[in-house]
CSV table of C-alpha atoms and ligand atoms in Angstrom, one decimal:
chain,number,residue,atom,x,y,z
A,1492,MET,CA,113.4,127.3,134.7
A,1493,GLY,CA,110.5,125.0,133.9
A,1494,LYS,CA,110.6,121.7,132.0
A,1495,ILE,CA,111.8,122.0,128.4
A,1496,HIS,CA,109.2,121.3,125.7
A,1497,ALA,CA,109.5,121.3,121.9
A,1498,ALA,CA,107.5,124.3,120.6
A,1499,ILE,CA,106.5,125.0,117.1
A,1500,THR,CA,107.7,128.5,116.4
A,1501,GLY,CA,106.8,128.8,112.7
A,1502,VAL,CA,105.0,127.0,109.9
A,1503,GLY,CA,105.6,127.2,106.2
A,1504,ALA,CA,104.0,125.3,103.3
A,1505,TYR,CA,103.9,124.8,99.6
A,1506,LEU,CA,101.0,123.7,97.4
A,1507,PRO,CA,101.3,123.3,93.7
A,1508,ASP,CA,99.3,125.6,91.5
A,1509,TYR,CA,97.5,123.0,89.4
A,1510,VAL,CA,94.0,122.2,90.7
A,1511,LEU,CA,92.6,118.8,89.8
A,1512,THR,CA,88.8,119.0,90.2
A,1513,ASN,CA,86.3,116.2,90.7
A,1514,ASP,CA,84.8,117.1,87.3
A,1515,GLU,CA,88.2,116.7,85.6
A,1516,LEU,CA,88.6,113.3,87.3
A,1517,SER,CA,85.1,112.3,86.1
A,1518,ARG,CA,86.4,112.6,82.6
A,1519,MET,CA,89.4,110.4,83.4
A,1520,VAL,CA,87.7,107.5,85.3
A,1521,ASP,CA,84.2,106.3,86.0
A,1522,THR,CA,83.4,108.6,88.9
A,1523,ASN,CA,81.5,111.7,89.7
A,1524,ASP,CA,81.5,114.8,91.9
A,1525,GLU,CA,78.5,113.5,93.9
A,1526,TRP,CA,80.2,110.2,94.9
A,1527,ILE,CA,83.5,111.8,95.8
A,1528,THR,CA,81.9,114.6,97.8
A,1529,THR,CA,79.5,112.4,99.8
A,1530,ARG,CA,81.8,109.4,100.4
A,1531,VAL,CA,85.1,111.3,100.9
A,1532,GLY,CA,84.5,115.1,101.2
A,1533,ILE,CA,87.0,116.1,98.6
A,1534,LYS,CA,86.2,118.7,95.9
A,1535,GLU,CA,89.6,119.3,94.5
A,1536,ARG,CA,93.3,118.6,95.1
A,1537,ARG,CA,96.6,120.1,94.0
A,1538,ILE,CA,98.9,118.3,91.6
A,1539,GLU,CA,102.6,119.0,90.9
A,1540,LYS,CA,102.5,118.2,87.2
A,1541,ASP,CA,106.1,119.0,86.4
A,1542,PRO,CA,108.2,115.8,86.4
A,1543,ASN,CA,111.3,117.9,87.3
A,1544,ARG,CA,109.7,118.9,90.6
A,1545,PRO,CA,109.9,115.9,92.9
A,1546,ALA,CA,109.0,115.8,96.7
A,1547,SER,CA,112.2,117.7,97.6
A,1548,TYR,CA,111.2,120.6,95.4
A,1549,MET,CA,108.0,121.1,97.4
A,1550,GLY,CA,109.8,120.6,100.6
A,1551,ILE,CA,112.4,123.2,99.7
A,1552,LYS,CA,109.6,125.7,98.8
A,1553,ALA,CA,107.9,125.0,102.1
A,1554,VAL,CA,111.2,125.6,104.0
A,1555,GLU,CA,111.8,128.8,102.0
A,1556,ASN,CA,108.3,130.0,103.0
A,1557,LEU,CA,109.1,129.2,106.6
A,1558,PHE,CA,112.5,130.9,106.7
A,1559,ALA,CA,111.1,134.0,105.1
A,1560,ARG,CA,108.4,134.2,107.8
A,1561,THR,CA,110.6,133.4,110.7
A,1562,LYS,CA,113.8,135.1,109.4
A,1563,THR,CA,115.7,132.0,110.3
A,1564,ASN,CA,119.5,131.7,109.6
A,1565,PRO,CA,119.9,128.3,107.9
A,1566,GLU,CA,123.3,127.9,109.6
A,1567,GLU,CA,121.5,127.6,113.0
A,1568,ILE,CA,119.4,124.6,112.1
A,1569,ASP,CA,121.0,121.5,113.8
A,1570,LEU,CA,118.5,118.8,112.7
A,1571,VAL,CA,116.3,118.2,109.6
A,1572,ILE,CA,113.8,115.4,109.8
A,1573,CYS,CA,111.8,114.8,106.6
A,1574,ALA,CA,108.7,112.7,106.8
A,1575,THR,CA,107.8,111.3,103.4
A,1576,SER,CA,106.4,108.3,101.6
A,1577,THR,CA,107.4,109.7,98.2
A,1578,PRO,CA,111.2,110.4,98.6
A,1579,ASP,CA,113.1,111.6,95.6
A,1580,HIS,CA,115.2,108.4,95.9
A,1581,ILE,CA,115.2,105.3,98.0
A,1582,PHE,CA,118.5,106.7,99.2
A,1583,PRO,CA,120.0,109.2,100.0
A,1584,ALA,CA,117.5,111.0,102.2
A,1585,THR,CA,115.3,113.7,100.8
A,1586,ALA,CA,116.2,115.6,104.0
A,1587,ALA,CA,119.8,115.9,102.7
A,1588,ILE,CA,118.6,117.3,99.3
A,1589,ILE,CA,116.3,119.8,101.0
A,1590,ALA,CA,119.1,120.9,103.4
A,1591,GLU,CA,121.6,121.4,100.6
A,1592,ALA,CA,119.2,123.6,98.6
A,1593,CYS,CA,118.4,125.6,101.7
A,1594,SER,CA,122.0,126.3,102.7
A,1595,ILE,CA,121.7,124.1,105.9
A,1596,LYS,CA,125.2,123.1,106.6
A,1597,ASN,CA,125.4,122.3,110.3
A,1598,ALA,CA,122.6,119.7,110.7
A,1599,LEU,CA,122.1,116.0,110.9
A,1600,CYS,CA,119.5,115.2,108.2
A,1601,PHE,CA,117.4,112.1,107.8
A,1602,ASP,CA,114.0,110.8,106.5
A,1603,ILE,CA,111.4,108.8,108.4
A,1604,GLN,CA,108.8,106.5,106.9
A,1605,ALA,CA,105.6,106.5,109.0
A,1606,ALA,CA,103.3,107.1,106.1
A,1607,CYS,CA,100.4,109.5,106.8
A,1608,SER,CA,101.5,109.6,110.5
A,1609,GLY,CA,104.9,110.8,109.5
A,1610,PHE,CA,104.5,114.3,110.8
A,1611,LEU,CA,103.3,113.3,114.3
A,1612,ALA,CA,106.2,110.7,114.4
A,1613,ALA,CA,108.7,113.3,113.3
A,1614,TYR,CA,107.6,115.9,115.8
A,1615,THR,CA,107.7,113.3,118.5
A,1616,ILE,CA,111.3,112.4,117.6
A,1617,ALA,CA,112.2,116.1,117.4
A,1618,SER,CA,110.7,116.7,120.8
A,1619,ASN,CA,113.0,114.0,122.3
A,1620,PHE,CA,116.1,115.8,120.8
A,1621,ILE,CA,114.9,119.1,122.2
A,1622,GLU,CA,114.0,117.8,125.6
A,1623,SER,CA,117.4,116.0,126.0
A,1624,GLY,CA,119.1,119.3,125.1
A,1625,GLN,CA,120.9,117.7,122.1
A,1626,LYS,CA,119.4,120.0,119.5
A,1627,LYS,CA,118.1,123.6,119.6
A,1628,LYS,CA,116.6,124.4,116.2
A,1629,ILE,CA,115.0,121.6,114.3
A,1630,LEU,CA,113.2,121.5,110.9
A,1631,VAL,CA,110.4,119.0,110.4
A,1632,VAL,CA,109.4,118.8,106.8
A,1633,SER,CA,106.5,116.7,105.4
A,1634,THR,CA,106.5,116.6,101.7
A,1635,GLU,CA,104.5,114.3,99.5
A,1636,LYS,CA,104.2,114.0,95.8
A,1637,MET,CA,101.4,111.5,96.0
A,1638,SER,CA,100.4,111.9,92.3
A,1639,TYR,CA,103.6,110.0,91.3
A,1640,MET,CA,102.2,106.8,92.9
A,1641,VAL,CA,98.6,107.2,92.2
A,1642,ASP,CA,97.1,105.1,89.4
A,1643,TYR,CA,94.8,107.5,87.5
A,1644,THR,CA,93.0,104.5,85.9
A,1645,ASP,CA,91.9,103.2,89.4
A,1646,ARG,CA,88.8,105.1,90.6
A,1647,SER,CA,89.0,103.6,94.0
A,1648,THR,CA,92.2,105.5,94.9
A,1649,CYS,CA,92.8,108.3,92.4
A,1650,PRO,CA,90.2,110.8,93.8
A,1651,LEU,CA,91.7,110.5,97.3
A,1652,PHE,CA,95.2,112.0,97.1
A,1653,GLY,CA,96.9,115.3,96.5
A,1654,ASP,CA,100.4,116.8,96.5
A,1655,GLY,CA,101.8,119.3,99.0
A,1656,ALA,CA,104.4,120.1,101.7
A,1657,GLY,CA,104.6,121.6,105.1
A,1658,ALA,CA,107.7,122.7,107.1
A,1659,LEU,CA,107.9,123.5,110.9
A,1660,LEU,CA,110.5,125.1,113.0
A,1661,ILE,CA,110.8,123.4,116.4
A,1662,GLU,CA,112.6,125.1,119.3
A,1663,PRO,CA,113.0,124.7,123.1
A,1664,ASN,CA,110.4,126.4,125.4
A,1665,ASP,CA,110.6,126.5,129.2
A,1666,GLU,CA,107.3,128.2,129.8
A,1667,GLY,CA,105.0,125.2,129.2
A,1668,TYR,CA,104.4,125.7,125.5
A,1669,GLY,CA,105.1,123.0,122.9
A,1670,LEU,CA,104.5,119.3,122.6
A,1671,ILE,CA,103.0,118.2,125.9
A,1672,ASP,CA,102.1,114.6,125.1
A,1673,SER,CA,102.2,112.0,122.3
A,1674,GLU,CA,100.8,108.5,121.9
A,1675,MET,CA,102.1,106.9,118.7
A,1676,LEU,CA,101.5,103.2,117.9
A,1677,THR,CA,101.7,100.7,115.0
A,1678,ASP,CA,99.6,97.7,114.2
A,1679,GLY,CA,101.7,95.7,111.7
A,1680,ALA,CA,98.8,93.4,110.9
A,1681,GLY,CA,97.6,96.3,108.7
A,1682,VAL,CA,100.6,96.1,106.3
A,1683,PRO,CA,98.8,94.3,103.5
A,1684,TYR,CA,95.8,96.6,103.4
A,1685,LEU,CA,97.6,99.8,102.4
A,1686,GLU,CA,100.9,99.5,100.5
A,1687,MET,CA,103.0,99.8,97.4
A,1688,LYS,CA,103.5,96.2,96.4
A,1689,ALA,CA,106.7,96.4,94.4
A,1690,GLY,CA,109.8,98.6,94.0
A,1691,GLY,CA,111.5,97.7,97.3
A,1692,SER,CA,113.8,94.8,98.2
A,1693,ALA,CA,110.9,92.4,98.7
A,1694,LYS,CA,109.8,92.8,95.1
A,1695,PRO,CA,112.2,94.8,92.9
A,1696,ALA,CA,110.9,96.6,89.9
A,1697,SER,CA,110.4,94.3,86.8
A,1698,HIS,CA,108.4,94.4,83.6
A,1699,GLU,CA,105.8,92.2,85.4
A,1700,SER,CA,105.5,94.5,88.4
A,1701,VAL,CA,105.0,97.5,86.1
A,1702,ASP,CA,102.5,95.7,83.9
A,1703,ALA,CA,100.6,94.7,87.1
A,1704,HIS,CA,100.4,98.3,88.3
A,1705,GLU,CA,102.3,97.4,91.5
A,1706,HIS,CA,104.2,100.6,91.8
A,1707,PHE,CA,101.0,102.5,92.8
A,1708,VAL,CA,99.1,102.9,96.0
A,1709,TYR,CA,97.1,99.7,96.8
A,1710,GLN,CA,94.4,100.2,99.4
A,1711,GLU,CA,91.5,98.1,100.8
A,1712,GLY,CA,89.5,101.1,101.7
A,1713,LYS,CA,86.8,99.6,104.0
A,1714,VAL,CA,89.4,97.8,106.2
A,1715,VAL,CA,91.5,101.0,106.4
A,1716,PHE,CA,88.5,103.1,107.2
A,1717,LYS,CA,87.4,100.9,110.1
A,1718,HIS,CA,90.9,100.8,111.7
A,1719,ALA,CA,91.4,104.5,111.1
A,1720,VAL,CA,88.2,105.4,113.1
A,1721,THR,CA,88.9,103.0,115.9
A,1722,ASN,CA,92.6,103.9,116.4
A,1723,MET,CA,92.3,107.7,115.9
A,1724,CYS,CA,89.5,107.7,118.5
A,1725,LYS,CA,91.4,105.5,121.0
A,1726,THR,CA,94.6,107.5,120.9
A,1727,THR,CA,92.9,110.9,120.9
A,1728,ALA,CA,90.7,109.8,123.9
A,1729,ASP,CA,93.8,108.5,125.7
A,1730,VAL,CA,95.8,111.7,125.2
A,1731,MET,CA,92.8,113.8,126.2
A,1732,ALA,CA,92.1,111.7,129.3
A,1733,ARG,CA,95.7,111.6,130.7
A,1734,ASN,CA,95.9,115.4,130.2
A,1735,ASN,CA,92.5,116.0,131.8
A,1736,LEU,CA,91.2,117.6,128.6
A,1737,THR,CA,87.5,117.6,127.7
A,1738,GLY,CA,86.0,118.7,124.4
A,1739,GLU,CA,85.4,122.1,126.1
A,1740,ASP,CA,89.1,122.5,126.9
A,1741,VAL,CA,90.4,121.6,123.4
A,1742,LYS,CA,90.6,124.7,121.2
A,1743,TRP,CA,91.3,122.8,118.0
A,1744,LEU,CA,91.2,119.1,116.9
A,1745,ILE,CA,93.3,118.7,113.8
A,1746,PRO,CA,92.7,115.3,112.3
A,1747,HIS,CA,94.5,113.7,109.3
A,1748,GLN,CA,92.5,114.7,106.2
A,1749,ALA,CA,91.8,111.3,104.5
A,1750,ASN,CA,88.0,111.1,104.6
A,1751,LEU,CA,85.4,113.6,106.0
A,1752,ARG,CA,83.4,110.7,107.4
A,1753,ILE,CA,86.4,109.5,109.4
A,1754,ILE,CA,87.0,113.1,110.7
A,1755,GLU,CA,83.3,113.5,111.7
A,1756,ALA,CA,83.3,110.1,113.4
A,1757,VAL,CA,86.4,110.9,115.5
A,1758,GLY,CA,85.0,114.3,116.5
A,1759,GLN,CA,81.8,112.8,117.7
A,1760,ARG,CA,83.4,110.0,119.6
A,1761,VAL,CA,85.8,112.2,121.5
A,1762,GLU,CA,83.1,114.9,121.9
A,1763,VAL,CA,84.9,117.8,120.3
A,1764,PRO,CA,82.2,120.1,118.7
A,1765,THR,CA,82.3,120.4,114.9
A,1766,GLU,CA,83.3,124.1,115.0
A,1767,LYS,CA,86.5,123.2,116.7
A,1768,ILE,CA,87.6,120.6,114.1
A,1769,PHE,CA,89.8,122.0,111.4
A,1770,ILE,CA,88.9,120.7,108.0
A,1771,ASN,CA,90.5,121.5,104.6
A,1772,ILE,CA,90.1,118.1,102.9
A,1773,GLN,CA,87.7,119.7,100.3
A,1774,LYS,CA,90.6,121.8,98.9
A,1775,TYR,CA,93.6,119.5,99.1
A,1776,GLY,CA,92.5,115.9,99.6
A,1777,ASN,CA,94.9,113.5,101.4
A,1778,THR,CA,98.4,114.8,101.2
A,1779,SER,CA,99.6,112.0,103.5
A,1780,SER,CA,102.1,113.2,106.2
A,1781,ALA,CA,101.6,116.8,105.0
A,1782,THR,CA,97.9,117.1,106.0
A,1783,VAL,CA,98.4,118.3,109.6
A,1784,PRO,CA,101.3,120.7,108.7
A,1785,ILE,CA,99.2,122.2,105.9
A,1786,CYS,CA,96.3,122.7,108.3
A,1787,LEU,CA,98.6,124.4,110.9
A,1788,TRP,CA,99.9,126.7,108.1
A,1789,GLU,CA,96.4,127.7,107.0
A,1790,MET,CA,95.4,128.3,110.6
A,1791,GLN,CA,98.5,130.4,111.2
A,1792,ASN,CA,97.8,132.4,108.1
A,1793,ASN,CA,94.2,132.9,109.1
A,1794,GLY,CA,95.2,134.2,112.5
A,1795,GLN,CA,93.3,131.3,114.1
A,1796,LEU,CA,96.1,130.1,116.5
A,1797,LYS,CA,96.7,131.9,119.8
A,1798,LYS,CA,99.3,131.4,122.4
A,1799,GLY,CA,98.1,128.8,124.9
A,1800,ASP,CA,95.6,127.2,122.6
A,1801,LYS,CA,95.2,123.5,123.5
A,1802,ILE,CA,95.5,121.6,120.2
A,1803,VAL,CA,95.1,117.8,119.7
A,1804,CYS,CA,96.2,116.3,116.4
A,1805,THR,CA,95.5,112.7,115.3
A,1806,THR,CA,96.6,110.7,112.3
A,1807,PHE,CA,96.4,107.2,110.8
A,1808,GLY,CA,98.2,105.7,107.9
A,1809,ALA,CA,99.9,102.7,106.3
A,1810,GLY,CA,101.6,100.3,108.7
A,1811,PHE,CA,99.1,100.8,110.3
A,1812,THR,CA,100.8,103.6,112.1
A,1813,PHE,CA,98.6,106.0,114.1
A,1814,GLY,CA,98.4,108.2,117.1
A,1815,ALA,CA,97.6,111.6,118.7
A,1816,ILE,CA,99.5,114.4,120.2
A,1817,TYR,CA,98.7,117.3,122.5
A,1818,ILE,CA,100.3,120.7,121.8
A,1819,ASN,CA,100.1,123.9,123.9
A,1820,TRP,CA,100.4,126.4,121.1
A,1821,ALA,CA,103.4,128.8,121.6
A,1822,TYR,CA,102.7,132.0,119.7
A,1823,ASP,CA,99.9,134.4,118.6
A,1824,THR,CA,99.2,134.3,114.8
A,1825,GLU,CA,97.8,137.2,112.9
A,1826,LYS,CA,96.3,137.4,109.4
B,2221,UT7,O1,95.5,108.2,104.6
B,2221,UT7,C1,95.7,106.8,104.8
B,2221,UT7,C2,94.5,106.3,105.4
B,2221,UT7,N1,93.4,106.1,104.4
B,2221,UT7,C3,92.2,106.2,104.7
B,2221,UT7,O2,91.9,106.6,105.8
B,2221,UT7,C4,91.1,105.9,103.7
B,2221,UT7,C5,90.0,105.0,104.3
B,2221,UT7,N2,89.0,104.5,103.4
B,2221,UT7,C6,88.1,105.4,102.9
B,2221,UT7,O3,88.2,106.6,103.0
B,2221,UT7,C7,87.0,104.8,102.0
B,2221,UT7,O4,86.9,103.4,102.3
B,2221,UT7,C8,87.1,105.0,100.5
B,2221,UT7,C9,86.9,106.5,100.3
B,2221,UT7,C10,88.5,104.6,100.0
B,2221,UT7,C11,86.0,104.3,99.8
B,2221,UT7,O5,84.7,104.6,100.3
B,2221,UT7,P1,83.7,103.4,100.7
B,2221,UT7,O6,82.5,104.1,101.2
B,2221,UT7,O7,84.4,102.5,101.7
B,2221,UT7,O8,83.4,102.8,99.3
B,2221,UT7,P2,83.6,101.3,98.8
B,2221,UT7,O9,85.0,101.0,98.5
B,2221,UT7,O10,82.9,100.3,99.7
B,2221,UT7,O11,82.8,101.3,97.5
B,2221,UT7,C12,81.4,101.5,97.5
B,2221,UT7,C13,80.9,101.6,96.1
B,2221,UT7,C14,81.4,100.4,95.2
B,2221,UT7,O12,80.4,100.0,94.3
B,2221,UT7,P3,79.4,98.8,94.6
B,2221,UT7,O13,80.3,97.6,94.7
B,2221,UT7,O14,78.6,99.2,95.8
B,2221,UT7,O15,78.5,98.8,93.4
B,2221,UT7,C15,82.6,101.0,94.5
B,2221,UT7,O16,82.8,100.3,93.3
B,2221,UT7,O17,81.4,102.8,95.4
B,2221,UT7,C16,82.1,102.4,94.2
B,2221,UT7,N3,83.2,103.3,94.0
B,2221,UT7,C17,83.1,104.4,93.3
B,2221,UT7,N4,82.0,105.0,92.7
B,2221,UT7,C18,82.2,106.2,92.0
B,2221,UT7,C19,84.5,103.2,94.5
B,2221,UT7,N5,85.2,104.3,94.1
B,2221,UT7,C20,84.3,105.1,93.4
B,2221,UT7,C21,84.5,106.3,92.7
B,2221,UT7,N6,83.4,106.8,92.1
B,2221,UT7,N7,85.6,107.0,92.7
């Protein structure tokens, strides 16, 4: 028997129906389709407008989609890790809410906060549980209701984000398929450049914090952009080098979908040709930790993933937390 790796054996997702276009945004703030398209690459994003549908709702829908596809018995799931920056509550964990709604009764459930890098961090954690033999069927769920913390009077942030969720089934594989390598890092000097200023124990909610719009995403875009390119390039290059992967060998590069210009810069620097870079930012915008799972879900549904495909994913987000992973894809997908 070969070494045990944590393989993705199914992908589900959920995207809300409502499509917020650049034209509609142009009627809300002083922006336009041309600026958003050329500076960011987004044409539209999905928004969960119903206030009774929090992040857990989208996570549940993604898990239901995954279970229907993989015919999973919820009782077999032994760990649920939910990556989210938009939890239903500060506590308890959104993972517990999702598990209860999905009849998962035999699992440890917890959330992790690694912002837009949450999926890569969660998969890396899941992989350690699998490789150690402690867990056998893990759900990783990334669900983000970004619209609840976007200030739709701030043109510098409101075009960027969308809502959505992805769910992945992770199981042991002893034939060399699964998560082969992961390099995840954090540069805490980045904290002030991308954050929600109030609402936590450092600055509890108050009339003043609400009046000052401090419960929304605050971002210094240029600083974040620079660090995103540098750190996504470095970790991707590191992971490729130590696994002897060239741009030729990589079947797919799946980058975090925050800005098309960042994606293109990373592709160029690590020398992966454009046609091997998966991009859907134009349709969904930045769904934070859900971007990579939603990409995998679309690729699965398009039949674009084949057993043995060498896939590199890279992300960057608040913290700053960033990294890259290398997956040897475990199953053939069909349209
Ligand atoms: O997922 C977490 C990680 N996040 C990221 O990776 C995001 C990284 N940052 C970015 O993607 C980009 O910095 C932004 C998309 C946020 C901004 O793009 P930029 O090219 O850095 O623009 P900027 O902030 O430097 O603004 C350039 C100009 C400014 O006008 P002036 O000062 O040159 O007259 C802005 O006021 O564009 C203006 N501007 C806009 N104009 C029309 C800013 N936002 C808008 C807008 N519509 N929505």
